[in-house]
Coordinates of C-alpha atoms in Angstrom, one line a residue:
M1339 CA -113.9 -145.3 146.1
A1340 CA -112.6 -145.4 149.9
K1341 CA -113.2 -142.6 152.3
E1342 CA -109.8 -141.5 152.3
D1343 CA -109.7 -141.1 148.8
F1344 CA -112.8 -138.7 149.1
K1345 CA -111.0 -136.5 151.5
Q1346 CA -108.2 -136.3 149.6
I1347 CA -110.1 -135.2 146.7
L1348 CA -112.0 -132.7 148.9
E1349 CA -108.7 -131.4 150.0
D1350 CA -107.3 -131.2 146.5
C1351 CA -110.6 -129.1 145.6
E1352 CA -110.5 -126.6 148.5
T1353 CA -106.9 -125.8 147.6
G1354 CA -108.0 -125.4 143.9
V1355 CA -110.6 -123.0 144.9
R1356 CA -108.3 -120.8 147.0
E1357 CA -105.8 -120.8 144.3
G1358 CA -108.4 -119.5 141.8
R1359 CA -108.2 -123.0 139.5
V1360 CA -112.3 -123.1 139.6
P1361 CA -112.6 -124.7 136.1
A1362 CA -110.4 -127.6 137.1
V1363 CA -112.3 -127.9 140.3
K1364 CA -115.7 -128.2 138.8
R1365 CA -114.3 -130.7 136.2
R1366 CA -113.2 -132.9 139.2
L1367 CA -116.5 -132.4 141.0
A1368 CA -118.4 -133.3 137.8
G1369 CA -116.7 -136.6 137.4
L1370 CA -117.6 -137.8 140.9
N1371 CA -120.5 -140.3 141.6
G1372 CA -122.7 -138.3 144.2
A1373 CA -124.2 -141.6 145.3
Q1374 CA -120.7 -142.8 146.6
V1375 CA -119.9 -139.7 148.5
P1376 CA -119.8 -140.5 152.3
R1377 CA -122.5 -139.4 154.6
E1378 CA -120.0 -137.0 156.7
L1379 CA -118.4 -135.6 153.5
R1380 CA -121.8 -134.5 151.8
L1381 CA -121.9 -131.3 153.4
P1382 CA -118.5 -130.0 152.5
F1383 CA -118.6 -131.4 149.0
A1384 CA -122.1 -129.6 148.5
N1385 CA -120.6 -126.4 150.0
L1386 CA -117.6 -126.6 147.3
G1387 CA -120.5 -127.2 144.7
R1388 CA -122.3 -124.0 145.7
R1389 CA -119.0 -121.9 145.8
T1390 CA -118.1 -122.9 142.4
G1391 CA -121.6 -122.7 140.7
M1392 CA -122.6 -126.3 140.8
N1393 CA -125.7 -125.9 142.7
I1394 CA -127.5 -129.2 141.1
F1395 CA -124.4 -131.0 142.3
G1396 CA -124.8 -129.8 145.8
L1397 CA -128.6 -130.5 145.8
R1398 CA -128.2 -134.4 144.5
L1399 CA -125.7 -134.8 147.6
L1400 CA -127.9 -133.1 150.2
T1401 CA -131.6 -134.0 148.9
P1402 CA -131.5 -137.6 150.2
L1403 CA -130.6 -136.3 153.8
V1404 CA -133.5 -133.8 153.8
H1405 CA -136.1 -135.7 152.3
G1406 CA -134.9 -139.2 152.4
K1407 CA -134.9 -141.9 155.3
V1408 CA -135.2 -140.9 158.7
N1409 CA -131.9 -142.3 159.9
E1410 CA -130.2 -139.8 157.3
R1411 CA -132.1 -136.9 158.6
A1412 CA -130.2 -133.7 157.8
S1413 CA -128.2 -131.8 160.4
Q1414 CA -129.0 -127.8 161.1
D1415 CA -125.7 -127.1 158.9
E1416 CA -127.0 -129.6 156.1
L1417 CA -130.6 -127.7 156.0
A1418 CA -129.0 -124.5 155.8
E1419 CA -126.7 -125.5 152.9
Y1420 CA -129.5 -127.2 151.2
A1421 CA -131.5 -124.0 151.4
V1422 CA -129.0 -121.5 150.3
L1423 CA -128.7 -124.1 147.3
L1424 CA -132.2 -123.8 146.8
Q1425 CA -131.8 -119.9 146.8
R1426 CA -129.3 -120.1 144.2
T1427 CA -131.6 -122.2 141.8
G1428 CA -134.5 -119.9 142.3
S1429 CA -136.6 -121.5 145.0
L1430 CA -136.8 -118.6 147.2
D1431 CA -140.0 -119.7 149.1
E1432 CA -138.9 -123.0 149.8
A1433 CA -135.4 -121.9 150.8
L1434 CA -137.1 -119.1 153.3
K1435 CA -139.4 -121.8 155.0
I1436 CA -136.4 -123.8 155.9
L1437 CA -134.1 -121.2 156.9
G1438 CA -136.9 -119.8 159.0
G1439 CA -137.3 -123.3 160.9
L1440 CA -133.7 -123.4 162.0
D1441 CA -132.3 -122.5 165.4
F1442 CA -130.3 -118.8 164.7
K1443 CA -128.6 -119.5 168.2
R1444 CA -127.1 -122.6 167.4
Y1445 CA -126.6 -121.9 163.8
P1446 CA -126.5 -118.2 163.0
Q1447 CA -125.0 -118.9 159.4
A1448 CA -128.7 -119.3 158.7
L1449 CA -129.4 -115.4 159.3
L1450 CA -126.6 -114.6 156.6
Y1451 CA -128.4 -116.9 154.1
L1452 CA -131.7 -115.5 154.8
S1453 CA -130.3 -112.0 154.0
F1454 CA -129.3 -113.3 150.7
C1455 CA -132.9 -114.6 150.0
R1456 CA -134.3 -111.0 150.9
F1457 CA -131.4 -109.5 148.6
N1458 CA -132.6 -111.6 145.6
R1459 CA -136.3 -109.8 146.3
W1460 CA -134.8 -106.5 146.9
E1461 CA -135.8 -106.6 150.4
Y1462 CA -133.0 -104.7 151.9
F1463 CA -134.7 -103.2 154.6
E1464 CA -135.8 -106.5 155.9
A1465 CA -132.1 -107.8 155.5
V1466 CA -130.3 -105.3 157.9
P1467 CA -131.9 -106.8 161.1
L1468 CA -131.0 -110.2 159.9
L1469 CA -127.5 -109.1 159.2
R1470 CA -127.0 -107.2 162.4
E1471 CA -128.2 -110.3 164.6
Y1472 CA -125.9 -112.5 162.5
L1473 CA -123.0 -110.3 163.3
A1474 CA -123.7 -110.4 167.1
S1475 CA -123.0 -114.0 167.1
P1476 CA -119.5 -115.5 167.6
M1477 CA -117.8 -116.4 164.7
P1478 CA -114.5 -116.4 162.7
E1479 CA -112.9 -113.2 161.8
Y1480 CA -113.2 -113.8 157.9
R1481 CA -117.1 -114.9 158.2
K1482 CA -117.4 -111.7 160.0
T1483 CA -115.9 -109.6 157.6
V1484 CA -118.2 -111.2 154.9
G1485 CA -121.2 -110.4 156.8
Q1486 CA -120.0 -107.0 157.5
V1487 CA -119.6 -106.3 154.0
N1488 CA -123.2 -107.7 153.0
L1489 CA -124.7 -105.5 155.8
A1490 CA -122.6 -102.3 154.2
A1491 CA -124.4 -103.1 150.7
A1492 CA -127.8 -103.2 152.5
L1493 CA -127.2 -100.0 154.2
V1494 CA -126.4 -98.2 150.9
A1495 CA -129.3 -99.8 149.5
T1496 CA -131.6 -98.6 152.5
T1497 CA -130.0 -95.0 151.9
E1498 CA -128.0 -95.2 155.4
Y1499 CA -125.1 -93.8 153.6
R1500 CA -123.0 -92.3 156.5
E1501 CA -123.6 -95.4 158.7
A1502 CA -122.3 -97.7 155.5
L1503 CA -119.1 -95.7 155.3
D1504 CA -118.0 -95.8 158.9
L1505 CA -118.5 -99.5 158.7
L1506 CA -116.6 -99.7 155.5
N1507 CA -113.5 -97.8 157.1
V1508 CA -113.5 -100.9 159.8
I1509 CA -113.9 -103.6 157.3
E1510 CA -111.1 -102.0 155.0
K1511 CA -108.5 -102.0 157.7
Q1512 CA -109.4 -105.8 158.7
A1513 CA -109.3 -106.7 154.9
I1514 CA -106.0 -105.1 154.3
E1515 CA -104.4 -106.6 157.6
N1516 CA -105.7 -110.2 156.3
Q1517 CA -104.6 -109.7 152.7
L1518 CA -108.5 -110.0 151.6
R1519 CA -107.8 -108.6 148.1
R1520 CA -111.3 -109.2 146.6
L1521 CA -113.2 -108.1 150.0
T1522 CA -110.9 -105.1 149.7
G1523 CA -112.0 -104.5 146.4
N1524 CA -115.6 -105.0 147.3
V1525 CA -115.1 -102.3 150.3
H1526 CA -113.8 -99.6 147.6
E1527 CA -116.7 -100.5 145.2
I1528 CA -119.5 -100.2 148.1
R1529 CA -117.9 -97.0 149.4
A1530 CA -118.1 -95.4 145.5
Q1531 CA -121.6 -96.2 145.5
A1532 CA -122.4 -94.5 148.9
L1533 CA -120.3 -91.4 147.7
F1534 CA -122.3 -91.1 144.5
Y1535 CA -125.6 -91.3 146.2
L1536 CA -124.3 -88.5 148.4
G1537 CA -123.4 -86.3 145.3
E1538 CA -119.5 -86.8 145.8
L1539 CA -118.8 -87.9 142.4
D1540 CA -114.9 -87.2 142.3
G1541 CA -114.7 -89.3 145.6
A1542 CA -116.7 -92.0 144.0
R1543 CA -114.7 -92.1 141.1
S1544 CA -111.5 -92.4 143.1
E1545 CA -112.9 -95.2 145.0
L1546 CA -114.0 -96.9 141.7
E1547 CA -110.1 -96.6 140.5
K1548 CA -108.9 -98.3 143.7
A1549 CA -111.6 -100.9 143.4
H1550 CA -110.6 -101.7 139.8
A1551 CA -107.1 -102.1 140.9
F1552 CA -108.0 -105.0 143.2
L1553 CA -110.8 -106.3 140.8
K1554 CA -109.2 -106.0 137.5
S1555 CA -108.7 -109.1 135.0
E1556 CA -110.9 -111.5 137.4
G1557 CA -113.5 -111.6 134.5
T1558 CA -116.4 -111.7 137.1
V1559 CA -119.3 -109.8 138.1
N1560 CA -117.1 -107.8 140.6
E1561 CA -115.1 -106.5 137.8
L1562 CA -118.0 -106.0 135.6
N1563 CA -119.8 -103.9 138.4
V1564 CA -117.0 -101.3 138.6
K1565 CA -117.3 -100.8 135.2
K1566 CA -121.0 -100.0 135.3
W1567 CA -120.4 -97.5 138.2
F1568 CA -117.6 -95.9 136.1
A1569 CA -120.3 -95.5 133.2
V1570 CA -123.0 -94.4 135.9
I1571 CA -120.5 -91.6 137.1
Q1572 CA -119.3 -90.6 133.8
S1573 CA -123.0 -90.2 132.6
F1574 CA -124.4 -88.5 135.4
A1575 CA -121.3 -86.1 135.7
Q1576 CA -121.8 -85.0 132.0
K1577 CA -125.5 -85.4 131.8
N1578 CA -125.0 -87.7 128.8
P1579 CA -126.4 -91.1 128.6
E1580 CA -123.8 -92.3 125.9
H1581 CA -121.6 -94.1 128.6
L1582 CA -124.5 -95.9 130.2
Q1583 CA -126.0 -97.0 126.7
K1584 CA -122.4 -98.2 125.7
F1585 CA -122.0 -100.2 129.0
R1586 CA -125.7 -101.5 128.4
A1587 CA -124.5 -103.3 125.2
T1588 CA -121.5 -104.9 127.1
A1589 CA -123.7 -106.1 130.0
V1590 CA -126.3 -107.5 127.5
S1591 CA -123.6 -109.5 125.6
C1592 CA -122.2 -110.8 129.1
A1593 CA -125.6 -111.8 130.0
E1594 CA -125.4 -109.7 133.3
W1595 CA -129.2 -109.0 133.3
E1596 CA -129.2 -107.1 136.6
A1597 CA -126.7 -104.6 135.6
V1598 CA -128.8 -104.1 132.5
R1599 CA -131.7 -103.4 134.6
H1600 CA -130.0 -101.1 136.8
V1601 CA -128.9 -99.1 133.5
D1602 CA -132.3 -98.6 132.6
L1603 CA -133.3 -97.1 135.7
C1604 CA -130.2 -94.7 135.5
L1605 CA -131.4 -94.1 132.1
L1606 CA -134.5 -93.1 133.3
Q1607 CA -133.1 -90.5 135.7
L1608 CA -131.0 -88.8 133.2
K1609 CA -133.9 -88.9 130.4
W1610 CA -137.7 -89.5 131.0
Q1611 CA -139.0 -92.2 128.7
P1612 CA -142.6 -93.1 129.5
S1613 CA -142.4 -96.3 127.3
L1614 CA -139.1 -97.7 129.1
F1615 CA -140.5 -96.7 132.4
E1616 CA -143.4 -99.1 131.8
Y1617 CA -141.5 -101.9 130.4
H1618 CA -138.8 -101.4 133.4
L1619 CA -141.7 -101.6 136.2
F1620 CA -143.8 -104.1 134.4
G1621 CA -140.8 -106.4 133.5
T1622 CA -139.4 -106.3 137.1
P1623 CA -141.3 -108.9 139.2
W1624 CA -140.6 -107.8 143.0
I1625 CA -142.5 -105.5 145.0
A1626 CA -139.7 -103.8 146.9
Y1627 CA -138.1 -103.1 143.4
R1628 CA -141.1 -101.5 142.0
E1629 CA -141.4 -99.2 144.9
K1630 CA -137.8 -98.3 144.8
A1631 CA -137.9 -97.3 141.4
Q1632 CA -140.9 -95.4 141.6
R1633 CA -139.2 -93.5 144.5
T1634 CA -136.1 -93.0 142.8
L1635 CA -137.9 -91.5 139.8
G1636 CA -140.5 -89.6 141.4
K1637 CA -143.1 -91.2 139.3
V1638 CA -146.0 -93.5 139.7
I1639 CA -147.0 -96.1 137.4
S1640 CA -150.7 -95.8 136.4
A1641 CA -151.1 -98.5 133.6
S1642 CA -153.0 -101.7 134.5
Y1643 CA -151.6 -103.6 131.3
F1644 CA -148.3 -103.5 129.3
G1645 CA -148.1 -105.1 125.9
L1646 CA -145.1 -107.1 125.4
G1647 CA -143.9 -107.3 122.0
A1648 CA -144.3 -105.7 118.4
E1649 CA -147.8 -104.4 117.2
G1650 CA -149.2 -105.7 114.1
G1651 CA -150.0 -109.5 115.1
P1652 CA -152.5 -111.1 117.5
I1653 CA -152.9 -110.1 120.9
L1654 CA -152.5 -113.0 123.8
D1655 CA -153.9 -111.8 127.0
L1656 CA -152.0 -113.4 130.0
G1657 CA -154.7 -112.2 132.4
K1658 CA -157.7 -113.7 130.7
G1659 CA -156.0 -116.4 128.5
T1660 CA -157.5 -115.5 125.6
L1661 CA -156.2 -114.7 121.9
N1662 CA -158.0 -111.9 120.0
G1663 CA -160.7 -112.4 122.6
D1664 CA -161.2 -116.3 122.1
S1665 CA -160.2 -118.2 124.8
V1666 CA -157.2 -120.5 124.3
L1667 CA -155.5 -121.0 127.7
P1668 CA -157.6 -122.4 130.6
V1669 CA -156.7 -119.6 133.4
G1670 CA -154.5 -121.5 136.1
G1671 CA -153.7 -124.5 133.9
K1672 CA -150.2 -125.7 133.2
L1673 CA -149.8 -124.0 129.8
H1674 CA -151.2 -120.8 131.5
R1675 CA -148.6 -121.1 134.4
C1676 CA -145.6 -121.4 131.6
L1677 CA -146.7 -118.2 129.9
S1678 CA -147.0 -116.5 133.3
A1679 CA -143.6 -117.9 134.5
L1680 CA -142.2 -117.0 131.0
T1681 CA -143.3 -113.5 131.2
M1682 CA -142.6 -112.9 135.0
D1683 CA -139.4 -110.9 134.1
F1684 CA -138.5 -108.9 130.9
Y1685 CA -134.9 -108.8 131.7
R1686 CA -133.8 -112.1 132.3
P1687 CA -134.4 -116.1 132.0
Q1688 CA -136.4 -117.4 134.7
A1689 CA -134.3 -119.8 137.1
L1690 CA -135.0 -123.6 137.1
G1691 CA -136.4 -123.3 140.6
A1692 CA -138.5 -120.3 140.1
V1693 CA -140.2 -121.9 137.0
F1694 CA -140.9 -124.9 139.1
S1695 CA -142.4 -122.8 142.0
S1696 CA -144.6 -121.1 139.6
L1697 CA -145.8 -124.5 137.9
F1698 CA -146.2 -126.6 141.0
P1699 CA -146.8 -124.0 143.7
G1700 CA -146.5 -125.4 147.1
E1701 CA -144.4 -128.6 146.1
H1702 CA -140.7 -128.9 147.3
F1703 CA -138.0 -128.8 144.4
D1704 CA -136.8 -132.3 144.2
V1705 CA -133.5 -131.9 141.9
F1706 CA -134.0 -135.5 140.9
S1707 CA -137.3 -135.0 139.3
S1708 CA -138.3 -131.2 139.3
P1709 CA -136.0 -130.5 136.1
N1710 CA -137.7 -133.2 134.2
R1711 CA -141.4 -131.9 135.3
V1712 CA -140.3 -128.4 134.1
H1713 CA -138.8 -129.7 130.9
Q1714 CA -142.1 -131.6 130.1
A1715 CA -144.4 -128.7 130.9
M1716 CA -142.1 -126.4 128.6
F1717 CA -142.3 -128.9 125.8
R1718 CA -146.2 -129.0 126.0
F1719 CA -146.0 -125.5 125.8
R1720 CA -143.8 -125.4 122.9
N1721 CA -146.1 -127.7 121.0
W1722 CA -149.2 -125.6 121.9
A1723 CA -147.6 -122.3 120.8
V1724 CA -146.8 -124.2 117.3
K1725 CA -150.4 -125.3 117.0
M1726 CA -151.7 -121.9 117.8
K1727 CA -149.2 -120.6 115.0
L1728 CA -147.6 -117.9 117.6
P1729 CA -144.1 -116.6 116.6
M1730 CA -142.5 -117.3 119.8
T1731 CA -139.8 -119.7 121.0
I1732 CA -138.7 -120.8 124.4
E1733 CA -135.1 -120.7 125.4
H1734 CA -133.6 -122.9 127.6
S1735 CA -129.8 -122.2 128.9
R1736 CA -127.8 -122.7 132.1
E1737 CA -129.5 -119.3 133.5
G1738 CA -133.2 -120.8 133.0
Y1739 CA -136.0 -120.4 130.8
G1740 CA -136.7 -117.4 128.5
L1741 CA -139.4 -116.5 126.0
K1742 CA -138.2 -114.8 122.8
L1743 CA -141.0 -113.3 120.2
D1744 CA -139.8 -113.9 116.8
S1745 CA -142.3 -111.3 114.9
Q1746 CA -145.4 -109.3 115.6
L1747 CA -147.3 -110.6 118.6
I1748 CA -148.5 -108.5 121.5
I1749 CA -148.6 -110.4 125.1
S1750 CA -150.9 -108.2 127.5
V1751 CA -149.3 -108.5 130.6
P1752 CA -151.0 -107.2 133.9
Y1753 CA -149.2 -105.1 136.3
E1754 CA -150.8 -107.1 139.4
R1755 CA -149.7 -110.7 139.4
R1756 CA -151.7 -113.1 141.0
S1757 CA -151.0 -116.9 141.2
P1758 CA -153.3 -118.4 138.8
D1759 CA -155.7 -121.0 140.5
A1760 CA -156.7 -123.7 138.2
H1761 CA -159.3 -125.2 140.5
S1762 CA -161.2 -121.8 141.2
E1763 CA -161.2 -121.1 137.5
M1764 CA -162.7 -124.6 136.7
Y1765 CA -165.2 -124.4 139.4
K1766 CA -166.3 -120.9 137.7
S1767 CA -166.6 -123.0 134.4
A1768 CA -168.4 -125.6 136.1
I1769 CA -171.1 -123.4 137.7
T1770 CA -172.0 -121.8 134.2
L1771 CA -172.3 -125.4 132.8
F1772 CA -174.1 -127.4 135.2
S1773 CA -177.3 -126.7 137.6
P1774 CA -176.7 -127.6 141.4
H1775 CA -179.6 -130.0 141.2
E1776 CA -177.5 -132.3 138.7
A1777 CA -175.9 -135.5 140.0
L1778 CA -172.7 -135.5 137.8
T1779 CA -170.2 -138.2 137.2
L1780 CA -166.4 -137.5 137.0
R1781 CA -166.7 -138.2 133.5
E1782 CA -169.8 -135.8 132.8
I1783 CA -167.8 -133.0 134.7
A1784 CA -164.8 -133.9 132.6
V1785 CA -166.4 -133.4 129.4
G1786 CA -168.3 -130.2 130.3
V1787 CA -165.1 -128.5 131.3
G1788 CA -162.9 -130.1 128.7
S1789 CA -160.3 -131.6 130.9
P1790 CA -158.9 -134.9 131.6
L1791 CA -160.4 -137.3 134.1
S1792 CA -157.0 -137.3 136.3
T1793 CA -157.2 -133.3 136.6
V1794 CA -161.1 -133.2 137.4
R1795 CA -160.4 -136.1 140.0
R1796 CA -157.9 -133.6 141.7
F1797 CA -160.4 -130.7 141.1
C1798 CA -163.4 -132.5 142.8
N1799 CA -161.0 -133.5 145.9
W1800 CA -160.3 -129.7 146.2
A1801 CA -163.7 -128.6 145.7
L1802 CA -165.0 -131.2 148.4
D1803 CA -162.3 -129.8 150.9
Q1804 CA -163.6 -126.1 150.2
G1805 CA -167.1 -127.3 150.6
L1806 CA -168.2 -126.3 147.0
L1807 CA -169.1 -129.8 146.2
I1808 CA -171.3 -132.3 148.1
K1809 CA -170.5 -136.4 147.0
S1810 CA -173.0 -139.0 147.4
G1811 CA -172.7 -142.7 146.6
A1812 CA -169.6 -144.6 146.2
G1813 CA -167.6 -146.5 143.3
P1814 CA -169.5 -146.5 140.3
A1815 CA -172.5 -144.8 141.7
T1816 CA -170.5 -141.7 143.1
R1817 CA -172.2 -138.6 141.9
Y1818 CA -171.0 -135.1 142.7
H1819 CA -173.6 -132.0 143.2
L1820 CA -172.6 -128.3 142.8
K1821 CA -172.9 -126.4 146.0
A1822 CA -172.1 -122.9 145.2
T1823 CA -174.4 -121.0 142.2
T1824 CA -172.4 -117.8 141.7
A1825 CA -168.4 -117.1 141.2
S1826 CA -168.3 -114.8 144.1
Q1827 CA -169.1 -117.8 146.5
I1828 CA -165.9 -119.6 145.4
K1829 CA -163.0 -119.7 148.1
T1830 CA -159.6 -119.5 146.5
A1831 CA -157.1 -122.0 147.6

């Protein structure tokens, strides 16, 4: 296909997005061969992919530029777009690392993308200065309005309600003048939130009615958000959880898990339920959110473990990797990491990028190979669960991977999560099996700890780097001597 043909497709798709024909645009993009897209058009096509929810499509276009040949090295614009695509797939750590390395003065858009990552983690206090710095840069008026809307939302989340209301008045004027219907609707919805938290329920309800006039029939998260806040206001005004409970069922049917999470927090404000409180806190992975929830409710979590599932069956201890007290999951191994990832968030499936980060910490997400590596790990975990006769199902959807407990089984989940280190755990096992005076081959270590040779070879390289092993000899005569004798001497990676 000639370059001019791709330019025409790009123009047609941009027009389609502006006119609201997103499904047709997605079909058009899905039919393209990404490898044939010209170098200079990859960024605008990747941007289109993100705006239409086709994040994998966008990553396929930009990955060869970011991790490919030197003469195809990605520009600042391409790196920023690549990072925000990673953010959309759940690879937040990698996205933050890339964005943090960009020149904000030359490419201030990276500041906006950084704030998106902070929003994902409920770190609104960290997002506010990023957005202020972003808005201090010269930019087109539409981009500025979008940035101001995000800042207003962050100000509400950080309880700066009066400043948010002043900013929303400015945004509303700009949005009306430029006929930006969706942004105008967003303004009314955010204003309703600020007024609700200030206790002005009638004003909040009036703003929601205006927001609904702009956002109704969209069938989007924006429209559902308006319905959620109507339910919140009605339930708090009447001190009756019925409206929230009804909306919760709607949110579950729409798979809008963040709305479900928010509703549970509101239900706890209306009626204290210790079991829901623990489920809510243990089932939400972000530290900033946990702190916010405890401040909002005036309660502090005291439990160290939560039993996820139904009583009456076996107990699978996530922290120790045991089943009814017997060791079944080597802590830090891939199977253990799979279970840890699947139980990280009780409310929503874990996005592909987030699962990959849990399974392969420190590695960059490669759209061409990482999805299959995650799939293979989950395939092995499914087989393990069947072998152990555990009543659980691993569900895979467009949203990511989730865990469903089919019958009686308790998974004991610790409140304080630490990334399990397989190498440290293997060393702790080795020092209970072998004497520091023994000269061990790779095979002898592998048999002792019950792991494949390839795994033990990586472990020995790690232990040598940590100063925990002494190596002697070469080739077939290579031997390893343990150096530390107690678990307390181990340095975690």
